[in-house]
Amino acid sequence: MYATNAFPRPRGDDGLFRYRDWLPVRRTLTGAVRPEVYHGAALGRRLGLPNLWIAFNGYWPERGCAMTTSTFKELEAYTALGRLPHDAPTLVVSSAGNTAAAFAALASRYEMPCVIVVPAAATDRLMFQRPLAPCVRLVMLEHGDYTDAIAFGQSLATALDGQVEGGAKNVARRAGLATVLLAAAEAMPVLPDYYVQAVGSGAGAIAVHEAARRLVAAGTADRVPKLLLCQNESFAPLHDAWRRERDGREWPRPTGTAVFADELVNRLPPYGVLGGVRDCLLESDGDMLVADRPAALAARRLFQDVEGIDIEPAAAVALACLCEAAATGMVDRDATLLLNVTGGGRRRLAETTPLRPPDQVFSVSQNDLRDGTFPRELLRARALS
């Protein structure tokens, strides 16, 4: 599948496609982005972790990071689109928000036919620098969540003679997310002892673990990092499944508490499937953590104060869990750690660049969702241009 089994010597400056020998793509896309990995000395001093490294994904031009939808979902969008043949049918993507923004922006930029399905709660993340191309259509479910969007997207793909993007099962998406660790392997003296990330489906963590195994097989590293995966305290299905198996008990959940990072809400994450989150945690000797709203808010302020850039709620959850792990001795103070800041710079971008909502969004009512009825205008535009 790949050009070489050895860790590829990065080629050129075309973003994550510098690792193209390890990416399952048919083509590269000009102007691609990649994560910025740097030694987080200042934040590390605050946490008592001198060997803390940060993988920043988002908009931070001073550090050369230009993800204009402000999250690492652009990584998976680049590789998923790069895997498509030139005559590919319409791609249908279901998302809780950030993935939708990434695919919409990039499919528009490279003029690839794409239909995005999102729940209504996700529309506040659909802000763009320029109008979307006519080949990109947005569908909003007036009622329903991410799981409903997935089911509706699958039916819509059939009606449009299109193809579903595939989520965590899409090898190209996982390969794009894995470039976080490839960038770390390029920037860091050694692979980290611990890898810290907030997860919803866990696709990013699975991707990083797969990349770590490849780096070990290639002789670039001698062991995989321990995964420390983080979720909202008020909604943590992966954490609860892991703790139930490890501790043999149910984990109490606070009631009536709003989810801090709603992008991490996934009711059907790939936990117990072969190669899923459970297998990755076991193979890496990893663990699951949770953070409540006050801790996440404090972590968000801490990163802004120390590093000088705003971060997304999911990244704040990850940092909050890392703060707890450092304070409780869960991680060795001298260990090398990589914190994946999965999104940031949204406020920084808004300060300098006017952002606008999409010009047109097709709405699907609760009755239409129940009956499996599609917007007529969308079906008439099945030959997207």
XYZ file of C-alpha atoms in Angstrom:
385
model
C 0.000 0.000 0.000
C 2.837 2.390 0.824
C 5.978 3.398 -1.030
C 8.349 2.335 1.749
C 8.362 0.510 5.084
C 11.072 2.810 6.454
C 10.132 6.125 8.051
C 9.939 8.374 5.001
C 12.384 11.204 4.607
C 10.075 14.227 4.485
C 9.824 15.632 0.973
C 9.152 19.283 0.253
C 7.081 21.734 2.230
C 3.611 20.708 1.052
C 2.183 20.247 4.532
C 1.275 16.758 5.641
C 1.966 15.420 2.147
C 5.659 15.647 3.024
C 4.933 12.199 4.508
C 3.288 11.006 1.284
C 5.282 7.765 1.206
C 3.300 6.692 4.271
C -0.064 8.054 3.137
C -2.627 6.005 1.145
C -3.328 8.806 -1.343
C -3.631 8.943 -5.118
C -2.618 12.590 -5.320
C -1.371 15.459 -3.229
C -3.175 18.761 -2.785
C -1.291 22.031 -2.964
C -1.314 24.317 0.040
C -1.838 21.514 2.553
C -1.235 22.070 6.264
C 0.436 19.980 8.942
C 0.708 19.971 12.742
C 3.234 22.180 14.484
C 5.169 20.195 17.090
C 7.270 22.168 19.556
C 8.817 21.867 23.009
C 6.248 23.323 25.405
C 8.832 24.555 27.873
C 6.696 27.315 29.411
C 3.628 25.135 29.935
C 5.862 22.299 31.098
C 7.328 24.524 33.811
C 3.837 25.333 35.079
C 2.974 21.633 35.245
C 6.347 20.411 36.487
C 6.875 18.457 33.259
C 10.168 19.608 31.703
C 9.876 17.230 28.759
C 6.422 18.295 27.603
C 5.932 18.680 23.858
C 2.885 20.117 22.153
C 1.373 19.199 18.804
C -0.682 22.241 17.857
C -3.439 21.937 15.285
C -5.334 25.069 14.372
C -4.662 28.633 13.332
C -1.492 30.126 14.769
C 0.417 31.961 12.026
C 3.252 32.943 14.338
C 4.062 29.240 14.598
C 3.384 28.515 10.950
C 0.105 26.700 11.589
C -2.648 27.730 9.168
C -5.622 25.400 9.617
C -8.369 27.862 8.750
C -11.136 25.707 10.250
C -9.085 25.657 13.464
C -8.915 21.910 14.206
C -6.959 18.783 13.307
C -9.917 17.563 11.264
C -8.239 19.257 8.307
C -5.561 16.559 8.447
C -8.057 13.788 7.792
C -9.907 15.845 5.187
C -6.720 16.359 3.164
C -5.839 12.684 3.042
C -9.422 11.494 2.517
C -9.781 13.846 -0.452
C -6.307 12.951 -1.686
C -7.313 9.297 -1.806
C -10.297 9.928 -4.076
C -9.936 9.262 -7.819
C -10.419 12.226 -10.149
C -13.814 10.893 -11.274
C -15.071 10.056 -7.778
C -18.819 10.140 -7.067
C -20.232 12.687 -4.652
C -18.702 12.230 -1.205
C -21.161 12.284 1.710
C -19.712 13.259 5.094
C -21.615 13.090 8.390
C -20.188 15.190 11.185
C -20.804 16.773 14.567
C -19.244 20.023 13.356
C -15.467 20.228 13.038
C -15.137 17.501 10.416
C -17.940 19.171 8.461
C -16.122 22.492 8.428
C -12.869 20.880 7.311
C -14.380 18.832 4.485
C -16.596 21.703 3.316
C -13.714 24.173 3.164
C -11.279 21.824 1.431
C -13.761 20.215 -0.967
C -14.749 23.740 -1.959
C -11.146 24.850 -2.413
C -10.275 21.870 -4.605
C -13.722 21.687 -6.273
C -14.607 18.133 -5.259
C -18.332 17.232 -5.088
C -19.299 16.791 -1.448
C -22.461 16.777 0.680
C -22.087 17.446 4.404
C -24.711 16.279 6.933
C -24.712 17.847 10.409
C -27.073 18.133 13.397
C -28.407 21.626 14.073
C -26.191 22.028 17.143
C -23.109 21.858 14.915
C -23.927 24.760 12.625
C -22.169 27.351 14.785
C -18.855 25.793 13.722
C -19.638 26.196 10.034
C -17.966 29.544 9.464
C -15.770 30.097 6.420
C -13.404 32.668 4.966
C -15.089 32.630 1.563
C -18.306 31.342 -0.037
C -18.440 27.608 -0.633
C -18.203 26.334 -4.181
C -21.454 25.086 -5.802
C -20.116 21.513 -5.658
C -20.385 21.543 -1.847
C -23.811 21.258 -0.208
C -24.678 21.392 3.497
C -27.592 19.478 5.033
C -28.773 20.284 8.574
C -30.910 17.960 10.683
C -33.276 20.180 12.676
C -33.568 17.405 15.281
C -31.094 14.633 15.985
C -27.465 14.151 16.883
C -24.274 12.836 15.314
C -25.539 9.257 15.238
C -28.651 10.399 13.365
C -26.456 12.341 10.937
C -24.481 9.174 10.177
C -27.628 7.166 9.441
C -29.133 9.929 7.306
C -25.856 10.392 5.426
C -25.728 6.719 4.525
C -29.242 6.846 3.081
C -28.494 10.089 1.272
C -25.371 8.618 -0.321
C -27.502 5.843 -1.794
C -30.050 8.335 -3.133
C -27.299 10.438 -4.733
C -25.329 7.465 -6.093
C -22.534 8.815 -3.943
C -20.169 7.314 -1.398
C -19.991 7.714 2.355
C -16.758 8.983 3.775
C -16.508 6.127 6.288
C -15.460 7.716 9.575
C -12.908 5.838 11.673
C -12.995 2.941 9.189
C -11.550 5.171 6.456
C -7.845 4.341 6.227
C -7.078 7.686 4.598
C -8.694 9.621 7.428
C -6.717 7.699 10.022
C -3.514 8.217 8.046
C -4.104 11.959 8.046
C -4.643 12.024 11.797
C -1.514 9.898 12.221
C 0.646 12.666 10.764
C 0.544 14.209 14.245
C 2.891 11.448 15.377
C 4.936 11.566 12.171
C 5.496 15.276 12.754
C 6.484 14.463 16.341
C 8.935 11.809 15.139
C 10.508 14.465 12.932
C 10.626 17.188 15.601
C 11.339 15.301 18.839
C 14.565 13.534 19.843
C 12.561 10.362 20.630
C 8.940 9.314 20.508
C 7.092 10.385 23.676
C 6.578 8.088 26.628
C 2.991 9.371 26.857
C 0.585 10.660 24.240
C -2.328 12.763 25.549
C -5.481 13.528 23.552
C -9.191 14.146 24.068
C -11.319 11.646 22.150
C -14.884 11.173 20.971
C -14.754 8.269 18.553
C -11.095 7.654 19.330
C -10.151 7.671 15.631
C -7.235 10.030 16.230
C -5.829 7.902 19.039
C -6.216 4.733 16.967
C -4.400 6.455 14.109
C -1.537 7.584 16.337
C -1.157 4.104 17.811
C -1.077 2.570 14.325
C 1.604 5.069 13.301
C 3.611 4.302 16.434
C 3.569 0.594 15.623
C 4.827 1.364 12.127
C 7.612 3.546 13.508
C 8.665 0.726 15.834
C 8.623 -1.748 12.939
C 10.692 0.686 10.880
C 13.310 0.930 13.627
C 12.632 4.616 14.271
C 11.353 3.934 17.800
C 11.750 1.132 20.329
C 8.265 1.259 21.911
C 4.861 2.810 21.378
C 3.749 5.738 23.565
C 1.284 5.090 26.361
C -2.066 6.532 25.341
C -3.720 8.825 27.887
C -7.140 9.466 26.375
C -9.510 12.043 27.790
C -13.259 12.687 27.808
C -15.871 14.980 29.340
C -16.765 13.862 32.849
C -20.471 14.217 32.034
C -20.340 12.022 28.905
C -17.577 9.433 28.766
C -18.626 6.147 27.117
C -15.062 5.125 26.268
C -13.799 5.924 29.760
C -16.720 4.093 31.360
C -16.294 0.982 29.219
C -12.576 0.911 30.046
C -13.088 1.413 33.785
C -15.896 -1.139 33.865
C -13.549 -3.705 32.380
C -10.507 -2.746 34.455
C -12.182 -2.072 37.817
C -15.310 -4.193 37.528
C -17.606 -1.349 38.550
C -19.838 1.306 37.078
C -18.501 4.859 37.032
C -21.028 7.354 38.429
C -21.948 10.165 36.038
C -23.015 13.627 37.183
C -26.617 14.399 36.237
C -27.925 17.662 34.834
C -24.438 18.783 33.808
C -23.930 20.206 30.332
C -21.168 18.662 28.257
C -18.200 21.025 28.040
C -16.750 19.781 24.732
C -19.706 18.627 22.663
C -17.410 17.667 19.781
C -16.417 14.678 21.937
C -19.965 13.304 22.138
C -20.185 10.010 20.250
C -22.733 7.414 21.317
C -21.218 4.588 19.275
C -17.415 4.834 19.488
C -15.342 1.885 18.187
C -14.292 0.599 21.597
C -14.397 -3.196 21.475
C -13.897 -3.801 17.754
C -10.675 -5.375 16.500
C -8.022 -2.661 16.454
C -10.331 -0.248 18.265
C -9.781 1.923 21.321
C -9.673 -0.994 23.767
C -6.963 -2.815 21.811
C -4.891 0.364 21.502
C -5.115 1.036 25.242
C -4.107 -2.526 26.085
C -1.203 -2.614 23.627
C 0.161 0.738 24.795
C -0.471 0.169 28.522
C -2.576 3.315 28.354
C -5.463 4.697 30.362
C -8.617 6.811 30.169
C -9.239 10.022 32.127
C -12.081 12.510 32.490
C -12.252 16.234 33.232
C -15.173 18.281 34.527
C -16.208 21.705 33.264
C -14.361 23.819 35.895
C -11.118 21.925 35.279
C -11.448 22.299 31.509
C -12.186 26.019 31.779
C -9.147 26.476 34.016
C -6.991 24.542 31.550
C -8.239 26.682 28.684
C -7.273 29.850 30.550
C -3.907 28.355 31.466
C -2.994 27.635 27.849
C -4.082 31.111 26.763
C -2.048 32.736 29.539
C 1.096 30.650 29.061
C 1.189 29.941 25.328
C -0.711 32.986 24.107
C -3.345 31.319 21.936
C -6.927 30.169 22.464
C -7.729 26.457 22.304
C -10.885 24.493 21.535
C -12.952 22.811 24.277
C -11.686 19.313 23.428
C -8.072 20.440 23.740
C -8.913 22.025 27.088
C -10.307 18.686 28.290
C -7.036 17.007 27.315
C -4.939 19.625 29.102
C -7.136 19.405 32.206
C -6.585 15.656 32.338
C -2.844 16.141 31.873
C -2.812 18.636 34.754
C -4.498 16.053 36.972
C -2.142 13.287 35.843
C 0.855 15.478 36.672
C -0.542 16.553 40.044
C -1.403 13.012 41.153
C 1.843 11.414 39.990
C 0.124 9.361 37.322
C 2.923 10.343 34.943
C 6.612 10.410 35.768
C 7.827 14.006 36.042
C 10.836 13.198 33.869
C 8.827 11.400 31.200
C 8.577 12.753 27.684
C 4.990 13.677 26.865
C 3.185 14.817 23.735
C -0.029 16.795 24.237
C -2.161 16.894 21.112
C -3.909 20.249 21.048
C -6.524 19.143 18.555
C -7.872 22.605 17.883
C -7.058 26.213 18.565
C -6.741 29.714 17.217
C -10.406 30.176 16.331
C -10.576 33.524 18.135
C -7.167 34.457 16.749
C -8.430 33.845 13.212
C -11.631 35.820 13.788
C -9.577 38.828 14.910
C -7.884 39.115 11.522
C -10.178 37.407 9.010
C -13.910 37.990 8.488
C -15.742 34.668 8.733
C -19.150 34.008 7.224
C -21.785 31.286 7.483
C -22.621 29.248 4.379
C -24.978 30.919 1.909
C -27.294 27.919 1.702
C -28.118 25.070 4.074
C -30.718 22.402 3.266
C -32.893 21.680 6.326
C -34.338 18.290 7.245
C -37.261 18.356 9.681
C -37.947 15.781 12.362
C -40.694 14.272 10.193
C -38.409 14.125 7.159
C -35.714 12.498 9.275
C -38.157 9.887 10.559
C -39.537 9.205 7.069
C -36.150 9.245 5.335
C -37.209 12.138 3.091
C -34.478 14.143 1.359
C -34.585 17.825 0.338
C -35.941 17.953 -3.210
C -33.558 20.717 -4.231
C -30.638 18.574 -3.161
C -31.805 15.555 -5.138
C -32.327 17.738 -8.203
C -28.729 18.875 -7.815
C -27.315 15.349 -7.653
C -25.028 16.186 -10.558
C -23.084 18.689 -8.498
C -20.877 21.139 -10.326
